PDB file of C-alpha atoms in Angstrom:
ATOM      1  CA  MET S   1     -11.096  -4.687 -27.734  1.00 37.00           C
ATOM      2  CA  ILE S   2      -7.908  -4.312 -25.468  1.00 46.00           C
ATOM      3  CA  HIS S   3      -7.975  -5.227 -21.680  1.00 42.00           C
ATOM      4  CA  LEU S   4      -5.271  -3.606 -19.861  1.00 42.00           C
ATOM      5  CA  PHE S   5      -4.965  -4.558 -16.147  1.00 44.00           C
ATOM      6  CA  MET S   6      -3.236  -2.145 -13.639  1.00 48.00           C
ATOM      7  CA  SER S   7      -0.901  -4.976 -12.210  1.00 48.00           C
ATOM      8  CA  ASN S   8       0.728  -5.331 -15.755  1.00 51.00           C
ATOM      9  CA  VAL S   9       0.876  -1.687 -16.723  1.00 52.00           C
ATOM     10  CA  SER S  10       4.168  -0.568 -18.256  1.00 55.00           C
ATOM     11  CA  ASP S  11       5.588   2.851 -17.958  1.00 54.00           C
ATOM     12  CA  GLU S  12       4.854   3.371 -21.624  1.00 61.00           C
ATOM     13  CA  VAL S  13       0.921   2.956 -21.014  1.00 72.00           C
ATOM     14  CA  ARG S  14       0.950   5.068 -17.705  1.00 73.00           C
ATOM     15  CA  MET S  15      -0.408   8.596 -17.476  1.00 83.00           C
ATOM     16  CA  GLY S  16       2.350  11.031 -17.631  1.00 85.00           C
ATOM     17  CA  SER S  17       1.452  12.319 -14.125  1.00 84.00           C
ATOM     18  CA  LYS S  18       2.166   8.564 -12.753  1.00 88.00           C
ATOM     19  CA  LYS S  19       5.714   8.707 -14.258  1.00 93.00           C
ATOM     20  CA  LEU S  20       8.719   9.528 -12.080  1.00 92.00           C
ATOM     21  CA  LEU S  21      10.495  11.323 -14.866  1.00 94.00           C
ATOM     22  CA  THR S  22       7.566  13.646 -15.356  1.00 95.00           C
ATOM     23  CA  ARG S  23       7.163  14.514 -11.526  1.00 96.00           C
ATOM     24  CA  GLU S  24      11.038  15.225 -11.514  1.00 96.00           C
ATOM     25  CA  SER S  25      10.743  17.769 -14.419  1.00 96.00           C
ATOM     26  CA  GLN S  26       7.818  19.342 -12.709  1.00 96.00           C
ATOM     27  CA  LYS S  27       9.708  19.812  -9.527  1.00 97.00           C
ATOM     28  CA  ALA S  28      12.628  21.296 -11.373  1.00 97.00           C
ATOM     29  CA  ARG S  29      10.342  23.526 -13.230  1.00 97.00           C
ATOM     30  CA  PHE S  30       8.582  24.787  -9.976  1.00 97.00           C
ATOM     31  CA  SER S  31      11.924  25.079  -8.341  1.00 97.00           C
ATOM     32  CA  ARG S  32      13.362  27.456 -11.113  1.00 97.00           C
ATOM     33  CA  GLN S  33      10.086  29.347 -10.955  1.00 97.00           C
ATOM     34  CA  LEU S  34      10.536  29.904  -7.140  1.00 97.00           C
ATOM     35  CA  GLU S  35      14.085  30.939  -7.454  1.00 97.00           C
ATOM     36  CA  SER S  36      13.298  33.444 -10.335  1.00 97.00           C
ATOM     37  CA  ARG S  37      10.478  34.888  -8.177  1.00 96.00           C
ATOM     38  CA  SER S  38      12.500  34.998  -5.115  1.00 95.00           C
ATOM     39  CA  SER S  39      15.385  36.765  -6.942  1.00 95.00           C
ATOM     40  CA  LEU S  40      12.931  39.127  -8.507  1.00 96.00           C
ATOM     41  CA  LEU S  41      11.559  40.245  -5.372  1.00 95.00           C
ATOM     42  CA  THR S  42      14.941  40.490  -3.591  1.00 95.00           C
ATOM     43  CA  GLU S  43      16.209  42.828  -6.489  1.00 95.00           C
ATOM     44  CA  LYS S  44      13.145  44.911  -5.862  1.00 94.00           C
ATOM     45  CA  GLY S  45      14.159  45.245  -2.210  1.00 94.00           C
ATOM     46  CA  VAL S  46      11.318  43.306  -0.507  1.00 93.00           C
ATOM     47  CA  PRO S  47      12.175  41.889   2.933  1.00 93.00           C
ATOM     48  CA  GLU S  48      12.316  38.412   3.761  1.00 91.00           C
ATOM     49  CA  GLU S  49       9.225  38.399   5.789  1.00 92.00           C
ATOM     50  CA  LYS S  50       7.203  39.659   2.905  1.00 93.00           C
ATOM     51  CA  LEU S  51       8.868  37.344   0.599  1.00 92.00           C
ATOM     52  CA  ALA S  52       7.488  34.472   2.416  1.00 91.00           C
ATOM     53  CA  ARG S  53       4.103  35.873   2.248  1.00 94.00           C
ATOM     54  CA  ASP S  54       4.186  36.454  -1.335  1.00 95.00           C
ATOM     55  CA  PRO S  55       1.345  34.405  -3.050  1.00 96.00           C
ATOM     56  CA  HIS S  56       3.452  33.343  -5.873  1.00 96.00           C
ATOM     57  CA  VAL S  57       6.264  32.132  -3.757  1.00 96.00           C
ATOM     58  CA  LYS S  58       3.544  30.159  -1.438  1.00 96.00           C
ATOM     59  CA  ARG S  59       2.018  28.435  -4.506  1.00 97.00           C
ATOM     60  CA  PHE S  60       5.473  27.348  -5.898  1.00 97.00           C
ATOM     61  CA  LYS S  61       6.366  25.929  -2.487  1.00 97.00           C
ATOM     62  CA  ALA S  62       2.936  24.097  -2.250  1.00 97.00           C
ATOM     63  CA  ARG S  63       3.309  22.739  -5.705  1.00 97.00           C
ATOM     64  CA  ILE S  64       6.848  21.513  -4.844  1.00 97.00           C
ATOM     65  CA  ARG S  65       5.577  19.831  -1.679  1.00 97.00           C
ATOM     66  CA  GLN S  66       2.745  18.198  -3.782  1.00 97.00           C
ATOM     67  CA  VAL S  67       5.200  16.961  -6.373  1.00 97.00           C
ATOM     68  CA  ASP S  68       7.563  15.568  -3.629  1.00 97.00           C
ATOM     69  CA  LYS S  69       4.531  13.550  -2.083  1.00 97.00           C
ATOM     70  CA  ALA S  70       3.879  12.229  -5.590  1.00 96.00           C
ATOM     71  CA  ILE S  71       7.539  10.953  -6.228  1.00 96.00           C
ATOM     72  CA  ALA S  72       7.455   9.383  -2.748  1.00 96.00           C
ATOM     73  CA  ARG S  73       4.019   7.604  -3.740  1.00 96.00           C
ATOM     74  CA  ILE S  74       5.585   6.368  -6.996  1.00 95.00           C
ATOM     75  CA  ALA S  75       8.655   5.054  -5.385  1.00 95.00           C
ATOM     76  CA  PHE S  76       6.603   3.392  -2.809  1.00 97.00           C
ATOM     77  CA  LEU S  77       4.343   1.654  -5.586  1.00 95.00           C
ATOM     78  CA  ASP S  78       7.459   0.610  -7.495  1.00 95.00           C
ATOM     79  CA  LYS S  79       9.039  -1.001  -4.568  1.00 96.00           C
ATOM     80  CA  GLN S  80       5.750  -2.811  -3.690  1.00 97.00           C
ATOM     81  CA  THR S  81       5.437  -4.095  -7.382  1.00 96.00           C
ATOM     82  CA  GLU S  82       8.888  -5.100  -7.545  1.00 97.00           C
ATOM     83  CA  GLU S  83       8.492  -7.125  -4.139  1.00 97.00           C
ATOM     84  CA  LEU S  84       5.283  -8.676  -5.439  1.00 97.00           C
ATOM     85  CA  ARG S  85       7.110  -9.750  -8.573  1.00 97.00           C
ATOM     86  CA  GLU S  86       9.807 -11.322  -6.643  1.00 97.00           C
ATOM     87  CA  LYS S  87       7.470 -13.142  -4.359  1.00 97.00           C
ATOM     88  CA  LYS S  88       5.535 -14.524  -7.382  1.00 97.00           C
ATOM     89  CA  GLU S  89       8.737 -15.766  -9.108  1.00 97.00           C
ATOM     90  CA  ARG S  90       9.746 -17.532  -5.868  1.00 97.00           C
ATOM     91  CA  LYS S  91       6.335 -19.199  -5.631  1.00 97.00           C
ATOM     92  CA  ILE S  92       6.542 -20.334  -9.344  1.00 97.00           C
ATOM     93  CA  ALA S  93      10.135 -21.593  -8.785  1.00 96.00           C
ATOM     94  CA  GLU S  94       9.024 -23.386  -5.747  1.00 95.00           C
ATOM     95  CA  ALA S  95       5.979 -25.036  -7.518  1.00 95.00           C
ATOM     96  CA  ALA S  96       8.237 -26.216 -10.188  1.00 94.00           C
ATOM     97  CA  THR S  97      10.726 -27.841  -7.777  1.00 92.00           C
ATOM     98  CA  ARG S  98       7.948 -29.604  -6.039  1.00 91.00           C
ATOM     99  CA  ARG S  99       6.616 -30.790  -9.336  1.00 91.00           C
ATOM    100  CA  ALA S 100      10.127 -31.962 -10.468  1.00 90.00           C
ATOM    101  CA  GLU S 101      10.526 -33.817  -7.136  1.00 87.00           C
ATOM    102  CA  MET S 102       7.001 -35.486  -7.585  1.00 87.00           C
ATOM    103  CA  ILE S 103       7.773 -36.667 -10.963  1.00 86.00           C
ATOM    104  CA  ALA S 104      11.208 -37.929  -9.815  1.00 82.00           C
ATOM    105  CA  GLY S 105       9.324 -39.800  -6.875  1.00 79.00           C
ATOM    106  CA  THR S 106      11.431 -38.277  -4.165  1.00 64.00           C
ATOM    107  CA  LEU S 107       8.591 -36.345  -2.687  1.00 55.00           C
ATOM    108  CA  GLN S 108       6.416 -38.346  -0.202  1.00 55.00           C
ATOM    109  CA  LYS S 109       3.026 -37.562   0.197  1.00 54.00           C
ATOM    110  CA  LYS S 110       1.775 -36.483   3.501  1.00 48.00           C
ATOM    111  CA  THR S 111      -0.333 -38.959   5.239  1.00 43.00           C
ATOM    112  CA  LYS S 112      -3.365 -37.644   7.080  1.00 45.00           C
ATOM    113  CA  GLU S 113      -3.945 -39.406  10.160  1.00 46.00           C
ATOM    114  CA  LYS S 114      -7.293 -39.561  11.650  1.00 49.00           C
ATOM    115  CA  GLN S 115      -7.473 -38.040  14.932  1.00 55.00           C
ATOM    116  CA  GLU S 116      -9.789 -39.597  17.401  1.00 57.00           C
ATOM    117  CA  GLU S 117     -12.926 -37.763  17.874  1.00 61.00           C
ATOM    118  CA  PRO S 118     -13.909 -36.999  21.550  1.00 62.00           C
ATOM    119  CA  GLN S 119     -16.792 -39.252  22.586  1.00 67.00           C
ATOM    120  CA  PRO S 120     -19.861 -37.509  23.812  1.00 65.00           C
ATOM    121  CA  ALA S 121     -20.411 -37.632  27.562  1.00 65.00           C
ATOM    122  CA  LYS S 122     -23.066 -40.051  28.688  1.00 64.00           C
ATOM    123  CA  LYS S 123     -25.976 -39.139  30.674  1.00 62.00           C
ATOM    124  CA  GLY S 124     -26.064 -40.804  34.163  1.00 61.00           C
ATOM    125  CA  LYS S 125     -24.885 -40.681  37.518  1.00 62.00           C
ATOM    126  CA  GLY S 126     -21.992 -38.432  38.414  1.00 59.00           C
ATOM    127  CA  GLN S 127     -22.880 -35.691  35.755  1.00 60.00           C
ATOM    128  CA  ALA S 128     -23.723 -32.347  37.331  1.00 63.00           C
ATOM    129  CA  LYS S 129     -26.866 -30.568  35.722  1.00 65.00           C
ATOM    130  CA  ALA S 130     -26.025 -27.446  34.023  1.00 64.00           C
ATOM    131  CA  PRO S 131     -27.010 -24.391  35.955  1.00 64.00           C
ATOM    132  CA  GLN S 132     -30.266 -22.818  34.846  1.00 69.00           C
ATOM    133  CA  LYS S 133     -30.661 -19.174  34.040  1.00 66.00           C
ATOM    134  CA  THR S 134     -32.394 -17.318  36.621  1.00 69.00           C
ATOM    135  CA  LYS S 135     -34.557 -14.358  35.760  1.00 69.00           C
ATOM    136  CA  LYS S 136     -33.295 -10.972  36.908  1.00 71.00           C
ATOM    137  CA  GLU S 137     -35.645  -8.709  38.817  1.00 71.00           C
ATOM    138  CA  PRO S 138     -36.319  -5.363  37.172  1.00 71.00           C
ATOM    139  CA  LYS S 139     -34.463  -2.499  38.864  1.00 74.00           C
ATOM    140  CA  LYS S 140     -36.468  -0.560  41.344  1.00 71.00           C
ATOM    141  CA  LYS S 141     -36.585   3.324  41.053  1.00 62.00           C
TER     142      LYS S 141
END
């Protein structure tokens, strides 16, 4: 049984709709369809106001907006993945240098100093008593 973790998924394993190349080709296709529909309607003599209200034109524009948002999301995720990869590499490199320093003996261990714990206050003269809670009277109507 093969286990795939999303953080380690490469582009070859991703669904087609999650690939940037697929989304760019979709955008190009919808743009071509929009242009062809617009040119067809202008050849028929349809005014610009009716052209904007044509259901096919609206649908193509909506699909182009959807694809633009998907492309932005893919770009964001790719950027975030790259940043996390760089952070992980830096962390591994820092651990390796610390390990090398420890082996060489140049790294000094941090000494933990015991902090003096505050002494509890002794009961006796000079200590004020804590104020006692008083019961509130119910509100009168």
